[in-house]
Coordinates of C-alpha atoms and ligand atoms in Angstrom, one line a residue:
M484 CA 0.0 0.0 0.0
L485 CA 1.2 3.4 -1.0
V486 CA -0.4 6.5 0.6
V487 CA 0.2 10.0 -0.5
I488 CA -0.4 12.7 2.1
E489 CA -0.6 16.3 0.9
N490 CA 0.4 19.4 2.8
V491 CA 2.1 17.7 5.7
L492 CA 4.1 21.0 5.6
S493 CA 3.0 24.1 3.8
A494 CA 5.1 25.1 0.8
D495 CA 6.4 28.0 2.9
E496 CA 7.4 25.7 5.7
A497 CA 9.1 23.3 3.3
G498 CA 11.0 26.3 1.8
R499 CA 12.2 27.5 5.2
L500 CA 13.4 24.0 6.0
L501 CA 15.3 23.9 2.7
A502 CA 17.0 27.2 3.5
R503 CA 18.1 25.9 6.9
L504 CA 19.4 22.7 5.3
D505 CA 21.3 24.6 2.6
D506 CA 23.9 25.8 5.1
A507 CA 24.3 22.3 6.8
D508 CA 27.3 20.1 6.5
W509 CA 26.4 17.5 3.9
G510 CA 28.4 14.3 3.5
D511 CA 28.4 11.2 1.2
G512 CA 25.1 9.3 1.4
R513 CA 26.9 6.0 1.0
V514 CA 27.9 5.9 4.7
S515 CA 24.5 4.5 5.7
A516 CA 24.0 2.1 2.8
G517 CA 25.1 -1.4 3.4
G518 CA 26.7 -3.9 1.0
I519 CA 25.5 -3.7 -2.6
A520 CA 23.1 -0.8 -1.9
A521 CA 26.2 1.5 -1.5
D522 CA 27.2 0.7 -5.1
V523 CA 23.9 2.2 -6.5
K524 CA 23.6 5.2 -4.2
V525 CA 24.7 8.7 -5.3
S526 CA 23.5 11.3 -2.9
E527 CA 24.5 13.5 0.0
Q528 CA 23.1 13.2 3.5
L529 CA 23.5 14.9 6.9
D530 CA 25.3 13.0 9.6
D531 CA 22.7 11.5 12.0
S532 CA 24.4 13.1 15.0
S533 CA 24.6 16.6 13.4
E534 CA 22.8 19.3 15.5
I535 CA 20.6 20.5 12.7
A536 CA 19.5 17.0 11.7
R537 CA 18.5 16.3 15.3
Q538 CA 16.8 19.7 15.7
I539 CA 14.7 19.3 12.6
S540 CA 13.9 15.7 13.4
A541 CA 12.7 16.7 16.8
E542 CA 10.4 19.3 15.2
L543 CA 9.0 17.1 12.5
V544 CA 8.3 13.8 14.3
P545 CA 5.6 15.4 16.5
R546 CA 4.0 16.9 13.3
L547 CA 3.8 13.4 11.9
T548 CA 2.4 11.8 15.1
R549 CA -0.3 14.4 15.2
H550 CA -1.3 13.9 11.6
P551 CA -4.4 11.7 11.5
K552 CA -3.9 10.3 8.0
F553 CA -0.2 9.6 8.7
V554 CA -1.1 7.8 11.9
S555 CA -3.8 5.8 10.2
A556 CA -1.4 4.7 7.4
A557 CA 1.7 4.0 9.5
L558 CA 0.5 3.2 13.0
P559 CA 3.8 4.4 14.3
H560 CA 5.4 2.8 17.4
R561 CA 9.1 3.9 17.3
F562 CA 10.8 6.3 14.9
F563 CA 14.3 6.1 13.6
P564 CA 15.7 9.7 13.7
L565 CA 14.7 11.4 10.5
R566 CA 17.3 11.5 7.8
F567 CA 17.9 14.2 5.2
G568 CA 18.9 13.4 1.6
R569 CA 20.1 15.6 -1.2
Y570 CA 20.5 14.5 -4.8
R571 CA 22.3 16.8 -7.3
E572 CA 22.6 16.3 -11.1
G573 CA 23.6 12.7 -11.7
G574 CA 22.4 11.6 -8.3
G575 CA 20.0 8.8 -7.7
Y576 CA 19.6 5.6 -5.7
G577 CA 19.2 2.3 -7.7
T578 CA 16.8 -0.4 -6.8
H579 CA 17.2 -1.5 -3.2
V580 CA 15.2 -2.5 -0.1
D581 CA 15.6 -0.6 3.2
G582 CA 17.6 -2.4 5.9
A583 CA 15.2 -4.3 8.3
I584 CA 17.0 -3.5 11.5
M585 CA 18.3 0.0 12.1
S586 CA 20.7 0.8 15.0
L587 CA 19.8 4.0 16.9
P588 CA 22.7 6.4 16.9
G589 CA 24.5 6.5 20.2
S590 CA 22.4 3.7 21.7
P591 CA 22.4 -0.1 21.8
D592 CA 18.8 0.0 20.8
V593 CA 17.4 -0.9 17.4
V594 CA 14.3 -0.1 15.4
R595 CA 12.7 -2.5 13.0
S596 CA 11.8 -0.7 9.8
D597 CA 8.2 -1.5 8.8
V598 CA 7.2 1.8 7.2
S599 CA 9.2 4.1 5.1
A600 CA 8.1 7.6 4.0
T601 CA 9.6 10.4 1.9
L602 CA 8.7 14.0 2.6
F603 CA 9.5 16.1 -0.5
L604 CA 11.1 19.5 0.2
S605 CA 12.2 20.7 -3.2
P606 CA 9.4 22.0 -5.5
P607 CA 9.1 19.5 -8.4
G608 CA 9.7 22.2 -11.0
E609 CA 13.2 22.8 -9.6
Y610 CA 14.7 19.5 -10.7
E611 CA 14.3 17.0 -13.6
G612 CA 14.1 13.2 -12.8
G613 CA 14.3 12.2 -9.2
E614 CA 11.1 10.3 -9.1
L615 CA 10.7 7.7 -6.3
A616 CA 9.7 4.5 -8.0
I617 CA 8.1 1.9 -5.7
E618 CA 7.4 -1.7 -6.7
G619 CA 4.1 -3.0 -5.6
E620 CA 1.6 -5.8 -6.3
F621 CA 0.6 -4.2 -9.6
G622 CA 3.9 -3.0 -10.9
A623 CA 6.0 0.1 -10.1
T624 CA 4.5 3.5 -9.2
E625 CA 6.6 6.7 -9.8
V626 CA 6.0 9.4 -7.2
K627 CA 7.2 13.0 -7.5
L628 CA 5.3 15.3 -5.1
S629 CA 4.9 19.0 -4.3
A630 CA 7.0 20.6 -1.6
G631 CA 5.6 19.6 1.8
D632 CA 3.8 16.4 0.5
L633 CA 4.7 12.9 1.7
V634 CA 4.4 9.3 0.5
V635 CA 4.1 6.4 2.9
Y636 CA 5.1 2.9 1.7
P637 CA 6.2 -0.5 3.2
S638 CA 9.9 -0.7 4.0
S639 CA 9.8 -4.2 2.5
S640 CA 9.1 -2.9 -1.0
L641 CA 11.8 -2.6 -3.7
H642 CA 12.2 1.0 -4.6
Q643 CA 14.6 3.4 -6.3
V644 CA 15.2 7.1 -6.8
M645 CA 15.5 7.8 -10.6
R646 CA 18.5 9.7 -11.7
V647 CA 18.3 13.5 -11.2
T648 CA 19.2 15.0 -14.6
S649 CA 19.2 18.7 -13.5
G650 CA 18.6 20.7 -10.4
V651 CA 18.6 19.6 -6.8
R652 CA 16.2 17.2 -5.0
T653 CA 16.1 17.4 -1.2
V654 CA 14.0 15.1 0.8
V655 CA 13.3 14.0 4.4
L656 CA 13.5 10.2 4.9
V657 CA 11.3 8.6 7.5
W658 CA 11.6 5.0 8.9
L659 CA 9.6 3.7 11.7
Q660 CA 8.6 0.5 13.5
S661 CA 4.9 0.2 13.3
M662 CA 2.5 -1.1 15.9
V663 CA 1.4 -3.5 13.1
R664 CA 4.4 -5.3 11.5
D665 CA 2.5 -6.8 8.5
A666 CA 2.0 -4.4 5.5
A667 CA -1.2 -6.2 4.4
Q668 CA -2.8 -5.9 7.9
R669 CA -1.8 -2.2 8.1
G670 CA -3.5 -1.8 4.7
L671 CA -6.7 -3.3 5.8
L672 CA -6.7 -1.2 9.0
F673 CA -6.1 1.9 7.0
D674 CA -8.9 1.2 4.5
L675 CA -11.3 0.5 7.4
D676 CA -10.3 3.6 9.3
Q677 CA -10.7 5.8 6.2
S678 CA -14.2 4.4 5.6
I679 CA -15.2 5.0 9.2
Q680 CA -14.0 8.6 8.9
R681 CA -16.0 9.1 5.7
L682 CA -19.2 7.6 7.2
T683 CA -18.8 9.8 10.3
N684 CA -18.4 12.9 8.1
D685 CA -21.4 11.8 6.0
G686 CA -23.6 11.6 9.2
A687 CA -24.2 7.8 8.8
D688 CA -26.0 5.8 11.5
R689 CA -24.1 6.2 14.8
D690 CA -24.6 2.7 16.1
E691 CA -23.3 1.1 12.9
I692 CA -20.2 3.4 13.0
M693 CA -19.6 2.3 16.6
R694 CA -19.8 -1.3 15.5
L695 CA -17.2 -0.7 12.7
T696 CA -15.1 1.2 15.2
G697 CA -15.2 -1.8 17.5
V698 CA -14.1 -4.1 14.6
Y699 CA -11.2 -1.7 13.9
H700 CA -10.0 -1.7 17.5
N701 CA -10.4 -5.4 17.9
L702 CA -8.4 -6.1 14.8
L703 CA -5.7 -3.7 16.1
R704 CA -5.7 -5.5 19.4
R705 CA -5.1 -8.8 17.6
W706 CA -2.5 -7.5 15.2
S707 CA -0.5 -5.0 17.1
D708 CA 2.7 -5.6 19.1
V709 CA 3.6 -2.7 21.4
Ligands
LIG999 NI1 15.3 3.3 0.4

């Protein structure tokens, strides 16, 4: 399941973040790519321990955990600190799958990556190429979003960043351990929750909505590990 969420940040907020990130100390993106993934990754990223990365991560994670559609799609349990990626002309990231277990910087703890998300900061008119292509049940989907929009997808899916042929593409990368490990179960819960929201907004029968809400919570009780 692939879910696009518009306006997680306003275009202005995305622009201000880009300006802050411009002055940051960017390094080679291959440091965090293991094995053969490093061979296909051409990008820059901020060191996980850099002050600006930590600051912006601390600002954005609460925005995500307060966003109803993000919570519904990802059911977040534990976040890996947000990471910041920049792709210049010639940059890209060939087909790969995200590592399953991620070590938290400066800690013996680990986070299992169940859900990945990319928050686009650069306006799409400012670079050519750079689509995020995600393989799913019915083939690959290419995603290139407006500044401030985000796409949520299973960390288990094969994906790639198409080569940037001009301009600069800057994104925020999100990985998290979900309360529900299985992508298909998360997809069912998301569909059910979205239908309940629509029925509620349409003023449907309250008792029936409560019954469906009960089904939602009882499925979550069966499927979550927290
Ligand atoms: Ni990836």
